[in-house]
mmCIF file of C-alpha atoms and ligand atoms in Angstrom:
data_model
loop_
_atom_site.group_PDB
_atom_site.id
_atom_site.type_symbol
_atom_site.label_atom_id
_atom_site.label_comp_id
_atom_site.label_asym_id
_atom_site.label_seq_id
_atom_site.Cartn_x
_atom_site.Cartn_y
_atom_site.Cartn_z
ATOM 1 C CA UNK A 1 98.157 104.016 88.406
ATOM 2 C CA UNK A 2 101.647 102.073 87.790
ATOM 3 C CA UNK A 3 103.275 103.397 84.393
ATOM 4 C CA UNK A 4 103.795 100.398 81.870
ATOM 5 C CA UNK A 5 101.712 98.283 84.319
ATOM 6 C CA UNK A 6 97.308 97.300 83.613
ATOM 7 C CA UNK A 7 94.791 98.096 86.226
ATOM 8 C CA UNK A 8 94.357 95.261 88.451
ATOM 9 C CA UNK A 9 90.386 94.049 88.483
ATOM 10 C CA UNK A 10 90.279 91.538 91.418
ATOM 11 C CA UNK A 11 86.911 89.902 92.516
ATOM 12 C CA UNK A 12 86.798 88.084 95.632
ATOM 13 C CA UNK A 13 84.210 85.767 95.578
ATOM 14 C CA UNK A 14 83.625 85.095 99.343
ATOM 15 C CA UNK A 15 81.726 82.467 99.828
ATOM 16 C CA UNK A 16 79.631 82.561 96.742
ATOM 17 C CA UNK A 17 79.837 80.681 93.364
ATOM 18 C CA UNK A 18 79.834 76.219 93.215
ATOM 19 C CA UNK A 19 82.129 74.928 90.461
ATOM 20 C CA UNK A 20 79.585 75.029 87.847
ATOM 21 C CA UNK A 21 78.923 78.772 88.116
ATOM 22 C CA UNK A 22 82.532 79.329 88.470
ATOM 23 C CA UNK A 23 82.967 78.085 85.329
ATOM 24 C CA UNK A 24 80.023 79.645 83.509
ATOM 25 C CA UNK A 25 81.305 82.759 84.975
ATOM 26 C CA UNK A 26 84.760 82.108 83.580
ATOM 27 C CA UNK A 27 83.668 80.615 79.881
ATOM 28 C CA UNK A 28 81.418 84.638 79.413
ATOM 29 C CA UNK A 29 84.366 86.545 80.386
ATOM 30 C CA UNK A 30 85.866 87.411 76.258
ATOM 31 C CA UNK A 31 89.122 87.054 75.581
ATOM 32 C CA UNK A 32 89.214 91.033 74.640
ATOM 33 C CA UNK A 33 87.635 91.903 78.339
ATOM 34 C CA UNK A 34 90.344 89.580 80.018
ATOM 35 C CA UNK A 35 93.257 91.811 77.793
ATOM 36 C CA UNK A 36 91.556 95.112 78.900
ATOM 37 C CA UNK A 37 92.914 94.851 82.684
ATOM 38 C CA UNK A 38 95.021 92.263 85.265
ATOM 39 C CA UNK A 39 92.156 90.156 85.856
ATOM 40 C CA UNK A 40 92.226 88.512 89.523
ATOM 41 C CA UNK A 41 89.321 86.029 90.198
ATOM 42 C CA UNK A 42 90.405 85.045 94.603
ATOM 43 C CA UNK A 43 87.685 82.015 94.634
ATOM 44 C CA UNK A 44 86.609 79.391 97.124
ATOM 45 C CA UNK A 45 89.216 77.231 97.495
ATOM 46 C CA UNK A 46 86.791 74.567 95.915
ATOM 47 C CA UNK A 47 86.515 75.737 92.411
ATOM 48 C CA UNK A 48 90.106 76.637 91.980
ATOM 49 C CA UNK A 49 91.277 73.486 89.941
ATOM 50 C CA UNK A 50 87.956 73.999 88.301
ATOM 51 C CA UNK A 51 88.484 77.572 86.410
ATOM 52 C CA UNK A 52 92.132 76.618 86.450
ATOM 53 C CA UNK A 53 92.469 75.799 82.631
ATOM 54 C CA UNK A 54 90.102 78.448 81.523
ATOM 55 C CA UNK A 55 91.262 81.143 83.277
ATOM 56 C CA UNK A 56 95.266 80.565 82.343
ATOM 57 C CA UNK A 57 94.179 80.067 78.747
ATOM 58 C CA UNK A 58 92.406 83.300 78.731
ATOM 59 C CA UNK A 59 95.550 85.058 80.929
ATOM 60 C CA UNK A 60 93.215 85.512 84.439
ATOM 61 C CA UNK A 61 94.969 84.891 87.584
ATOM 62 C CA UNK A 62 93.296 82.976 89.845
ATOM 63 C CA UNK A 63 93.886 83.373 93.465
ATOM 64 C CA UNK A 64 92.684 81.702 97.162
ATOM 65 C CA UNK A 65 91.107 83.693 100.168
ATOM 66 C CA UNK A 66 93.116 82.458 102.645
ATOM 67 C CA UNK A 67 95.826 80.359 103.898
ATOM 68 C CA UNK A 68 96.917 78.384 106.458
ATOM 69 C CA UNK A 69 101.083 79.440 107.313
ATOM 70 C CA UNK A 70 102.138 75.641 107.514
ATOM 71 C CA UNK A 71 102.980 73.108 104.732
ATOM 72 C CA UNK A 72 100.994 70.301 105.751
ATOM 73 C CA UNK A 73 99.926 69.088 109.089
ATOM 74 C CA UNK A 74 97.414 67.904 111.369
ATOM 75 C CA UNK A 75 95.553 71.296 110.688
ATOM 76 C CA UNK A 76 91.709 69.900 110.118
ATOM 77 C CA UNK A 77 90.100 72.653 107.669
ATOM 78 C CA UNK A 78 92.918 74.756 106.628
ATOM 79 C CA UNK A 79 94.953 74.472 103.460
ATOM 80 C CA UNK A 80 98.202 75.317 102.560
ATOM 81 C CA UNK A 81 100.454 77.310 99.820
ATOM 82 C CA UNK A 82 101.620 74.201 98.094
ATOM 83 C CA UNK A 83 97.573 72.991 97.895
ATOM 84 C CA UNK A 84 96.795 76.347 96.726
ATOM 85 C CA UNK A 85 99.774 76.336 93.902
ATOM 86 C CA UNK A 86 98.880 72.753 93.372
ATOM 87 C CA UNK A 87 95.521 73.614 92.471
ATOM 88 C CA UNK A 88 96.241 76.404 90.032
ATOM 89 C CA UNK A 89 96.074 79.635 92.416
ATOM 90 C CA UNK A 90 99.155 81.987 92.193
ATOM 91 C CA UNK A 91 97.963 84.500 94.416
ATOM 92 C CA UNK A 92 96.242 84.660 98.197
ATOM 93 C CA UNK A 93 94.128 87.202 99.591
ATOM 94 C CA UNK A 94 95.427 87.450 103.531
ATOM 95 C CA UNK A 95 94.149 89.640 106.669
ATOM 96 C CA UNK A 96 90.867 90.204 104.806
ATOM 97 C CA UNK A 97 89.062 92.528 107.153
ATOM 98 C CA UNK A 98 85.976 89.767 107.802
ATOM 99 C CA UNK A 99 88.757 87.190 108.321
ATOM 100 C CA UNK A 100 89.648 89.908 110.542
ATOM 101 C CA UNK A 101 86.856 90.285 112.569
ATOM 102 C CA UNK A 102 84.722 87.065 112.147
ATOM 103 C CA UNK A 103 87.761 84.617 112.951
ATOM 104 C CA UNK A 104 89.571 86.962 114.738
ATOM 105 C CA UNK A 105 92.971 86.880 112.581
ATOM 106 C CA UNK A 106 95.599 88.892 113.905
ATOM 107 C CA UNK A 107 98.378 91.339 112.807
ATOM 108 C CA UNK A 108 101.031 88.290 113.862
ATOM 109 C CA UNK A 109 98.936 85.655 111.877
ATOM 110 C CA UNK A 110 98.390 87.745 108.840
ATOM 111 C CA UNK A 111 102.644 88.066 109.252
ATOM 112 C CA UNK A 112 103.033 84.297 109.451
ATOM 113 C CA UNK A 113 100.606 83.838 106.037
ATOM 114 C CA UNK A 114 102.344 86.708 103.910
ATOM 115 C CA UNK A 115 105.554 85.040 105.190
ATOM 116 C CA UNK A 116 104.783 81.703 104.005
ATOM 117 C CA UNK A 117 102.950 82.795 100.630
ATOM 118 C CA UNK A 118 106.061 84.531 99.803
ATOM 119 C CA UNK A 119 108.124 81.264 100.670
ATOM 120 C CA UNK A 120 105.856 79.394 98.414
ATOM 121 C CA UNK A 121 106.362 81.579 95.324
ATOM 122 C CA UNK A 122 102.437 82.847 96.066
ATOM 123 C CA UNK A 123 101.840 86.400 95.513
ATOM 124 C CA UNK A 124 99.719 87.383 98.662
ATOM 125 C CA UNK A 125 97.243 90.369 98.482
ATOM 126 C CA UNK A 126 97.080 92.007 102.190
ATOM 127 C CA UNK A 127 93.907 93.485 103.423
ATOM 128 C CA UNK A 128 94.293 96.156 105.434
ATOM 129 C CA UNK A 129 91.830 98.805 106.635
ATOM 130 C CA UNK A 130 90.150 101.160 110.101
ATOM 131 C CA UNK A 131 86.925 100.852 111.110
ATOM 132 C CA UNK A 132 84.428 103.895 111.020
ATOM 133 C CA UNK A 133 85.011 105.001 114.710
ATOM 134 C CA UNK A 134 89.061 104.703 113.502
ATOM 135 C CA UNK A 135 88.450 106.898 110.547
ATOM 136 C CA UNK A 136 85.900 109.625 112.679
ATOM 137 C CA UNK A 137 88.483 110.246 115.774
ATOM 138 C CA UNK A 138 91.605 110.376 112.953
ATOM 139 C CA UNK A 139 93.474 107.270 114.312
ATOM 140 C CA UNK A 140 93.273 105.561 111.543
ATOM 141 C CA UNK A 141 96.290 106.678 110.176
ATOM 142 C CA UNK A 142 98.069 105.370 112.854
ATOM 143 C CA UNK A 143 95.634 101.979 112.443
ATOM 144 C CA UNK A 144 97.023 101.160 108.901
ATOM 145 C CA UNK A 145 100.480 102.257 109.772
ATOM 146 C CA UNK A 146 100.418 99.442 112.828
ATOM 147 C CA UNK A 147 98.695 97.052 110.122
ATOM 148 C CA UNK A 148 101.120 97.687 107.754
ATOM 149 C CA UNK A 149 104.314 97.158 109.967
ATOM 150 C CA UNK A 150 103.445 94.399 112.279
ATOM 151 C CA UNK A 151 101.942 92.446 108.848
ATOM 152 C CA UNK A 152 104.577 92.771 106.921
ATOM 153 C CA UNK A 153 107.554 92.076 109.257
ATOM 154 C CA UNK A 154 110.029 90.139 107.113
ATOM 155 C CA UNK A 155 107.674 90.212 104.189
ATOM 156 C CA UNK A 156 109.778 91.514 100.658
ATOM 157 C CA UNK A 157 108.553 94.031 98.476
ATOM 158 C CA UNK A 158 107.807 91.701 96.078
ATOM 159 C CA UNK A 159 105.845 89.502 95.307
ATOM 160 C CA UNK A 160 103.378 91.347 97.054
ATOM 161 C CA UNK A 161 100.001 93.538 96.528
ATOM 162 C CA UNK A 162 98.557 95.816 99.656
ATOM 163 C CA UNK A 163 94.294 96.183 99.449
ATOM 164 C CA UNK A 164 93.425 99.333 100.991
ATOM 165 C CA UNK A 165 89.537 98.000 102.083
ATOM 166 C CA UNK A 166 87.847 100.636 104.789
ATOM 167 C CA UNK A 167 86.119 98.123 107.130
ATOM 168 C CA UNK A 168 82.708 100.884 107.246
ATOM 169 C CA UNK A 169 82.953 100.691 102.827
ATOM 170 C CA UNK A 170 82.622 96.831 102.772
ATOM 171 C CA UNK A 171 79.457 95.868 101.512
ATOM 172 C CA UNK A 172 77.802 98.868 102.676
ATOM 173 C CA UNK A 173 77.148 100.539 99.115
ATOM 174 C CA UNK A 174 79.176 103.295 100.176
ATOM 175 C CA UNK A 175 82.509 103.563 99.250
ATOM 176 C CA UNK A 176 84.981 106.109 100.533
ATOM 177 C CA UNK A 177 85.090 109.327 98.704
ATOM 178 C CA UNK A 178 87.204 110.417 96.416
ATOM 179 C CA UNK A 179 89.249 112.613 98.694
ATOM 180 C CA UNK A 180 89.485 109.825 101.281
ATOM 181 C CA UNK A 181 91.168 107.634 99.170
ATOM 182 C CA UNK A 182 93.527 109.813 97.667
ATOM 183 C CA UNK A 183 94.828 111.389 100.973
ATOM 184 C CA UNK A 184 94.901 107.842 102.673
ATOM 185 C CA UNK A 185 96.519 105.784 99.822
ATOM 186 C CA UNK A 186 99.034 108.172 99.253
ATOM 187 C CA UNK A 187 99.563 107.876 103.890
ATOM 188 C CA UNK A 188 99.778 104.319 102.985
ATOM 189 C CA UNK A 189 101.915 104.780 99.947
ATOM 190 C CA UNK A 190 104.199 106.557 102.522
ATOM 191 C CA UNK A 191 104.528 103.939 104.925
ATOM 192 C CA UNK A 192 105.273 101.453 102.554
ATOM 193 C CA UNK A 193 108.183 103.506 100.867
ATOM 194 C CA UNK A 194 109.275 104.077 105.049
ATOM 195 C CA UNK A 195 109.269 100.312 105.036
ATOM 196 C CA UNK A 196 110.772 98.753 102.086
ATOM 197 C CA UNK A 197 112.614 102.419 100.551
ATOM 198 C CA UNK A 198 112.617 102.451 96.851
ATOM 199 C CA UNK A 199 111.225 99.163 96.273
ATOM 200 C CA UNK A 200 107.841 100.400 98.261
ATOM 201 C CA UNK A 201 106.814 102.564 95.366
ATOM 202 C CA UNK A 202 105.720 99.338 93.023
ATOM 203 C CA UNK A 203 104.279 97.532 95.334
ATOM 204 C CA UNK A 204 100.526 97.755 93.352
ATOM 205 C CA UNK A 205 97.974 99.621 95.697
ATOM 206 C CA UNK A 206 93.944 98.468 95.328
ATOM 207 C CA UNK A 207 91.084 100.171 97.003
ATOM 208 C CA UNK A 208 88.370 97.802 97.711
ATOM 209 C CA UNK A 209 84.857 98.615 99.581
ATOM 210 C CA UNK A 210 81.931 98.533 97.376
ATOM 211 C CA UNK A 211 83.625 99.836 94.422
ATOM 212 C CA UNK A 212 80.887 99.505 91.520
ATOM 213 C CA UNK A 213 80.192 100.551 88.019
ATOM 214 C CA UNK A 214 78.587 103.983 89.656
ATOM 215 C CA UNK A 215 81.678 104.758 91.292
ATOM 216 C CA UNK A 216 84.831 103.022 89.420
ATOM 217 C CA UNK A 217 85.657 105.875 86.948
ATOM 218 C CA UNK A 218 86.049 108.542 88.966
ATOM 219 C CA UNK A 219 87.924 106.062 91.957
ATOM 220 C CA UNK A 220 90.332 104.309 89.242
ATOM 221 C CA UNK A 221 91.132 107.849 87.874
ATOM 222 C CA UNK A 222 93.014 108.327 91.158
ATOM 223 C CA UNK A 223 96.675 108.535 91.078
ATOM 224 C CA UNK A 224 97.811 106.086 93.753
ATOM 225 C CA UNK A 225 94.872 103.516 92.632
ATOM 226 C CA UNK A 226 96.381 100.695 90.826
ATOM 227 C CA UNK A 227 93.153 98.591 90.461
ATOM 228 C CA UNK A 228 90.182 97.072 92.581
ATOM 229 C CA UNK A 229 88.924 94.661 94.905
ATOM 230 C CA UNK A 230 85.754 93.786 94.508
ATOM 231 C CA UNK A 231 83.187 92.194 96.360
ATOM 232 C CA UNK A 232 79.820 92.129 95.246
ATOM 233 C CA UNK A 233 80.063 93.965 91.762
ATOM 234 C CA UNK A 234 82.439 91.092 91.405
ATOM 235 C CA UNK A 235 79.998 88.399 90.967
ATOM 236 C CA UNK A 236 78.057 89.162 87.501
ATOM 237 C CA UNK A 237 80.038 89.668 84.801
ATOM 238 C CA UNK A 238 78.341 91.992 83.456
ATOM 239 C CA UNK A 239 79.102 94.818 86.042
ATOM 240 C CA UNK A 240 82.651 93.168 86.213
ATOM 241 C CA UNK A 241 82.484 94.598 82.706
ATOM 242 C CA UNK A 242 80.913 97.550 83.436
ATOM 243 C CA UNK A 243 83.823 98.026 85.685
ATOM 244 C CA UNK A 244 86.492 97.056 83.551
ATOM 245 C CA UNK A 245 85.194 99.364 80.208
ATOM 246 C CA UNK A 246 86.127 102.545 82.694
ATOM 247 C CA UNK A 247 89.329 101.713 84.174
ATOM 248 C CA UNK A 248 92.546 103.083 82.482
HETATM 249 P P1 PGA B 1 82.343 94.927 98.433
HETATM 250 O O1 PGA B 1 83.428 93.920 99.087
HETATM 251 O O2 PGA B 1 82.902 95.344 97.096
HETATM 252 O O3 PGA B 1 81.089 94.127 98.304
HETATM 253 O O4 PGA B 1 82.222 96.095 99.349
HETATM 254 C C1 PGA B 1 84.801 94.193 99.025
HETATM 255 C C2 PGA B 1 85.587 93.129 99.744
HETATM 256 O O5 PGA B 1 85.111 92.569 100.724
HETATM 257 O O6 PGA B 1 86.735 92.831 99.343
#
């Protein structure tokens, strides 16, 4: 973890949670839990004005799961930086690996968004991560470098926060092992100081993929691990808290 710098906690919501549970989700989070780590709710774009008050109050960040690259347009179903900011999201998830795969985003559209976040004054969170057959024949290295480069063409250093998410540990229960993460964060801590020099080392590094009260000690104790992003353990508060009680 960053020296100086609290363990990011960073639920994404998905599709889950109307404005009304948003909220209740937001008014049981205590003030001491929100102090204990960088608290990042990404939630539908819907309830974003919704938790907006709350959540500043209380010193959570509250971020959007995607992006469209343009300011406004004729561009039925997307929404843009500005709307995001507007609403009271600072941050943006981009190249989430079901974004990924279900609407077939690309390494040149994930560029465009992290482009235009940045422009906006929007700290965007890139997903990247291999697939199982990626990590079994040992390309994957070379999978996350191409990820890595070809997403973050023209991107700066900062604002910006890279989520390490193994495509086989989403949802699946199973997160990567210890070892796993340690050897390929610290590839992908690599690559990013090959890419941006000195500036690449603070560039905050999650792991995400069914990260869970069971596993989040022994993962967060991790050197390169700067904090989490969590998908379903993200959704009660009471194994966000779990979560957050064993992080540094
Ligand atoms: P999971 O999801 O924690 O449920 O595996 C992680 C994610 O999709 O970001």
């Amino acid at each position: 973890m960053q020296k100086n710098k609290k363990f990011i906690v960073a639920p994404n919501w998905k599709m889950y949670m109307t404005n009304t549970q948003a909220q209740e989700f937001v008014h049981s989070i205590d003030q001491s839990l929100a102090n204990k780590a960088e608290l990042m709710l990404f939630a539908p774009a819907t309830a974003i004005c919704a938790i907006a008050e709350e959540t500043r109050r209380k010193g959570i960040i509250v971020g959007a799961q995607n992006m469209y690259w343009e300011e406004e347009g004729a561009y039925t179903g997307e929404i843009s930086a500005p709307m995001i900011k507007d609403a009271g999201g600072t941050h943006v998830i981009v190249g989430h690996s079901k974004r990924r795969t279900l609407f077939g985003e690309t390494d040149v559209e994930v560029n465009l968004k992290v482009r235009a976040a940045q422009r906006h004054g929007l700290t965007p969170l890139v997903c990247i991560g291999e697939e199982m057959e990626e990590r079994t024949s040992g390309a994957y290295h070379k999978v996350l470098t191409q990820q890595i480069v070809a997403g973050l063409i023209g991107v700066r250093a900062e604002p910006l926060i890279i989520a390490y998410e193994p495509v086989w540990a989403i949802g699946s229960g199973q997160a990567a092992t210890v070892e796993q993460v340690r050897e390929t964060m610290g590839w992908i801590r690599r690559v990013l100081v090959e890419q941006f020099g000195g500036a690449g080392c603070n560039i905050p590094l999650l792991y995400g993929g069914s990260a869970k009260p069971e596993n989040a000690a022994e993962l967060a104790a991790i050197d390169s691990v700067d904090g989490f992003l969590i998908g379903r353990a993200g959704l009660k508060v009471d194994s966000l808290k779990a979560i957050i009680d064993q992080v540094p």
